[in-house]
Structures are given as structure tokens and as C-alpha cells.
Amino acid sequence: MIELRHVSKQYRTRKGAFDALIDINLRIDDGDMFGIIGESGAGKSTLVRCINLLDRPTSGSIVIDGRDVTGYQGRELRAFRNSVGMIFQDFSLFQQRTVLDNVTFPLEVMHVDRGEARRRATALLERVGIADKAQSYPSELSGGQQQRVSIARALINEPKIMLCDEATSALDSRTTIQILDLLRDLNREMGVTMVHITHSLDVAMRVTNRIAVIDRGRIAEEGPTDEVLTSPQSETTRLLIAHSKGTVSDEEVL
Ligand SMILES: Nc1ncnc2c1ncn2[C@@H]1O[C@H](COP(=O)(O)OP(=O)(O)O)[C@@H](O)[C@H]1O
Ligand SMILES: [Mg+2]
């Protein structure tokens, strides 16, 4: 279980202090497909960076399976980060490495035996449907294929938690659906808890069971996805729905 307890994050800027997150309280259960939605600049990426401690909350705590990880340093911090997979909008692959070597990278860092690393990476590439691209370079792949590689790399350590920050925002709608369906299948097969950061209600509708709507650093509302999106209680959610209705395509869900 992931718990955020009174998490606030303040950035110091030239114009003074800026509150990116204000008293966030959230509970994400094991196996959840949890969505964090909101407009650009709402604080979604800051929130997800706080969960895996790429960024530290200014106050409050991150509690994973009952353990407060907020103050982790050194070896403990590295071990914790290794237990959380992450994928991004821009795929963030190493351009100079082959697909296979991208996926084995986290294991190299942990000094896992090379043969063992290759076996595990090959099995995962098989699972995400791009085993035939193992010796290709990222630049030779489509966006959807690159995201499959980054999913395999994120899963190589068998994480309990996977964070997806706008994972499909750079993909066309057909590829988006394929990647989301893959993530949903992996969630079911492996029991990985996934946190999906997205500005898209269609993405939230397709994969998440619960969502939190975030607005200017605060949670506007939270609950089961279908309830929140069919009977929104906050003005923020109503606005998000109204905006998305203006731009739906026929393949999308809303
Ligand atoms: N390192 C930083 N320093 C100062 N301000 C930041 C920093 N990172 C993010 N912000 C600000 O915090 C707010 C939330 O950013 P972010 O979490 O990236 O939003 P989102 O992912 O929802 O688009 C934005 O106004 C952004 O400009
Ligand atoms: Mg963001």
C-alpha cells in the first residue's frame, strides 16, 4: 500500500516560494490501477516524483506498506528506488544501447550475472511483444515499440509499484489503447500496483479503478473512476470533463 500523509512540496523560485503540493492525503491499495488526473501544471509530476523519492516532500510523509520511506538515504534509498518502476512520456531510453541492453541496464547496476540478466530481459521482451527487436536501437523503433521497451525495463526488477507519468501522451490513439491494454494485463498478471499520471480522462477511463483529481497542488476529489467521472463533485472535475468532450475522437471512451 502507498500512503501519502499530509504531503506538501514547496519550490523556491526567483519569484519566491511556490506551493506545488498542498497537504496531499492519499491511499493507494495493492494491485490498484490508480489515476492522478489534472490539468497541465496541477502538480501531477511533482506528486509522482515524491512517491519514488526522486524529489523530497517539504513536509509530510510517504509510507509504503506501513514503512515511512521519506527519510531514506544511501543504500536504503537506492534499494527503494529499485523497487519502483517508472515510465515516461518520452520513453527515456538510452539511445546508444540496444533494446536488450536497455532492459538489462537496471540489473547491471545491481551487478546481476550477465547471462541471468539477458535471460530475464529476453523473457520480458517476449512478454511485451518485441523480442524480435532485441538487437535494434531505440531510434529504429516506433513510439509504441519504444514504450514497450521502457515497460520491460521498468519491470525487470519485479517492482511492486510502477509509476506511469503521461506514458501514452506521445502516442497516437490506436497505439495508446494497445499500450494501456498491455499495462492492464501486466497489472493483473504480476499484481503490480500502477499509478497513472495523466491529463486525459480517456486514459483514466480505460485503465484506472480509482482516481484522484488534482488542481493547483490540492486534491479536488478522489474515488472510484466511474463514480467520479459520471457524477463529479468538484468544479475541477466538471471542467476537465467539459474540456475533454470538446476534443474526443471516435476511438476514445468518453
Ligand atoms: N523544480 C521546480 N522548480 C520550481 N517550480 C517547479 C519545479 N517543478 C515543477 N514546478 C512547478 O510546479 C507546478 C507543478 O508542476 P508539475 O508537477 O510538473 O505539473 P504537472 O505534471 O501536473 O503538469 C508547476 O507550476 C511547475 O511550474
Ligand atoms: Mg507532468
mmCIF file with all atom_site columns, C-alpha atoms and ligand atoms in Angstrom, residues 11-13 18-21 38-47 49 55 165-166 197 214, ligand 1:
data_model
loop_
_atom_site.group_PDB
_atom_site.id
_atom_site.type_symbol
_atom_site.label_atom_id
_atom_site.label_alt_id
_atom_site.label_comp_id
_atom_site.label_asym_id
_atom_site.label_entity_id
_atom_site.label_seq_id
_atom_site.pdbx_PDB_ins_code
_atom_site.Cartn_x
_atom_site.Cartn_y
_atom_site.Cartn_z
_atom_site.occupancy
_atom_site.B_iso_or_equiv
_atom_site.pdbx_formal_charge
_atom_site.auth_seq_id
_atom_site.auth_comp_id
_atom_site.auth_asym_id
_atom_site.auth_atom_id
_atom_site.pdbx_PDB_model_num
ATOM   1  C CA  . TYR A 1 11  ? 9.751  25.017 -4.652  1.00 0.00 ? 11  TYR A CA  1
ATOM   2  C CA  . ARG A 1 12  ? 11.959 28.013 -4.206  1.00 0.00 ? 12  ARG A CA  1
ATOM   3  C CA  . THR A 1 13  ? 11.881 30.164 -7.294  1.00 0.00 ? 13  THR A CA  1
ATOM   4  C CA  . PHE A 1 18  ? 5.784  28.204 -4.814  1.00 0.00 ? 18  PHE A CA  1
ATOM   5  C CA  . ASP A 1 19  ? 3.439  25.579 -3.358  1.00 0.00 ? 19  ASP A CA  1
ATOM   6  C CA  . ALA A 1 20  ? 3.340  22.738 -5.891  1.00 0.00 ? 20  ALA A CA  1
ATOM   7  C CA  . LEU A 1 21  ? 1.614  20.305 -3.499  1.00 0.00 ? 21  LEU A CA  1
ATOM   8  C CA  . GLY A 1 38  ? -5.450 17.164 -13.655 1.00 0.00 ? 38  GLY A CA  1
ATOM   9  C CA  . GLU A 1 39  ? -4.593 19.995 -15.996 1.00 0.00 ? 39  GLU A CA  1
ATOM   10 C CA  . SER A 1 40  ? -1.040 20.761 -17.007 1.00 0.00 ? 40  SER A CA  1
ATOM   11 C CA  . GLY A 1 41  ? 0.808  22.373 -14.096 1.00 0.00 ? 41  GLY A CA  1
ATOM   12 C CA  . ALA A 1 42  ? -1.539 20.914 -11.462 1.00 0.00 ? 42  ALA A CA  1
ATOM   13 C CA  . GLY A 1 43  ? 1.306  19.120 -9.676  1.00 0.00 ? 43  GLY A CA  1
ATOM   14 C CA  . LYS A 1 44  ? 0.944  15.587 -11.032 1.00 0.00 ? 44  LYS A CA  1
ATOM   15 C CA  . SER A 1 45  ? 4.605  15.006 -11.915 1.00 0.00 ? 45  SER A CA  1
ATOM   16 C CA  . THR A 1 46  ? 5.726  16.538 -8.641  1.00 0.00 ? 46  THR A CA  1
ATOM   17 C CA  . LEU A 1 47  ? 3.454  14.108 -6.830  1.00 0.00 ? 47  LEU A CA  1
ATOM   18 C CA  . ARG A 1 49  ? 8.398  12.190 -8.117  1.00 0.00 ? 49  ARG A CA  1
ATOM   19 C CA  . ASP A 1 55  ? 12.013 14.600 -5.148  1.00 0.00 ? 55  ASP A CA  1
ATOM   20 C CA  . ASP A 1 165 ? 3.855  9.646  -15.986 1.00 0.00 ? 165 ASP A CA  1
ATOM   21 C CA  . GLU A 1 166 ? 1.837  10.537 -19.107 1.00 0.00 ? 166 GLU A CA  1
ATOM   22 C CA  . ILE A 1 197 ? -0.472 10.236 -14.134 1.00 0.00 ? 197 ILE A CA  1
ATOM   23 C CA  . ILE A 1 214 ? -5.629 17.355 -8.599  1.00 0.00 ? 214 ILE A CA  1
HETATM 24 N N1  . LIG B 2 .   ? 11.854 22.219 -9.941  1.00 0.00 ? 1   LIG B N1  1
HETATM 25 C C1  . LIG B 2 .   ? 10.865 23.121 -9.927  1.00 0.00 ? 1   LIG B C1  1
HETATM 26 N N2  . LIG B 2 .   ? 11.089 24.397 -9.513  1.00 0.00 ? 1   LIG B N2  1
HETATM 27 C C2  . LIG B 2 .   ? 10.098 25.307 -9.491  1.00 0.00 ? 1   LIG B C2  1
HETATM 28 N N3  . LIG B 2 .   ? 8.806  25.048 -9.858  1.00 0.00 ? 1   LIG B N3  1
HETATM 29 C C3  . LIG B 2 .   ? 8.525  23.819 -10.269 1.00 0.00 ? 1   LIG B C3  1
HETATM 30 C C4  . LIG B 2 .   ? 9.530  22.777 -10.354 1.00 0.00 ? 1   LIG B C4  1
HETATM 31 N N4  . LIG B 2 .   ? 8.938  21.647 -10.812 1.00 0.00 ? 1   LIG B N4  1
HETATM 32 C C5  . LIG B 2 .   ? 7.644  21.949 -11.030 1.00 0.00 ? 1   LIG B C5  1
HETATM 33 N N5  . LIG B 2 .   ? 7.387  23.242 -10.707 1.00 0.00 ? 1   LIG B N5  1
HETATM 34 C C6  . LIG B 2 .   ? 6.084  23.929 -10.787 1.00 0.00 ? 1   LIG B C6  1
HETATM 35 O O1  . LIG B 2 .   ? 5.151  23.182 -10.034 1.00 0.00 ? 1   LIG B O1  1
HETATM 36 C C7  . LIG B 2 .   ? 3.883  23.143 -10.703 1.00 0.00 ? 1   LIG B C7  1
HETATM 37 C C8  . LIG B 2 .   ? 3.501  21.698 -10.925 1.00 0.00 ? 1   LIG B C8  1
HETATM 38 O O2  . LIG B 2 .   ? 4.370  21.114 -11.888 1.00 0.00 ? 1   LIG B O2  1
HETATM 39 P P1  . LIG B 2 .   ? 4.211  19.617 -12.355 1.00 0.00 ? 1   LIG B P1  1
HETATM 40 O O3  . LIG B 2 .   ? 4.177  18.741 -11.158 1.00 0.00 ? 1   LIG B O3  1
HETATM 41 O O4  . LIG B 2 .   ? 5.238  19.333 -13.374 1.00 0.00 ? 1   LIG B O4  1
HETATM 42 O O5  . LIG B 2 .   ? 2.741  19.646 -13.027 1.00 0.00 ? 1   LIG B O5  1
HETATM 43 P P2  . LIG B 2 .   ? 2.012  18.611 -13.996 1.00 0.00 ? 1   LIG B P2  1
HETATM 44 O O6  . LIG B 2 .   ? 2.820  17.372 -14.064 1.00 0.00 ? 1   LIG B O6  1
HETATM 45 O O7  . LIG B 2 .   ? 0.659  18.423 -13.381 1.00 0.00 ? 1   LIG B O7  1
HETATM 46 O O8  . LIG B 2 .   ? 1.894  19.298 -15.323 1.00 0.00 ? 1   LIG B O8  1
HETATM 47 C C9  . LIG B 2 .   ? 4.052  23.930 -11.987 1.00 0.00 ? 1   LIG B C9  1
HETATM 48 O O9  . LIG B 2 .   ? 3.565  25.232 -11.787 1.00 0.00 ? 1   LIG B O9  1
HETATM 49 C C10 . LIG B 2 .   ? 5.551  23.937 -12.205 1.00 0.00 ? 1   LIG B C10 1
HETATM 50 O O10 . LIG B 2 .   ? 5.939  25.102 -12.891 1.00 0.00 ? 1   LIG B O10 1
#
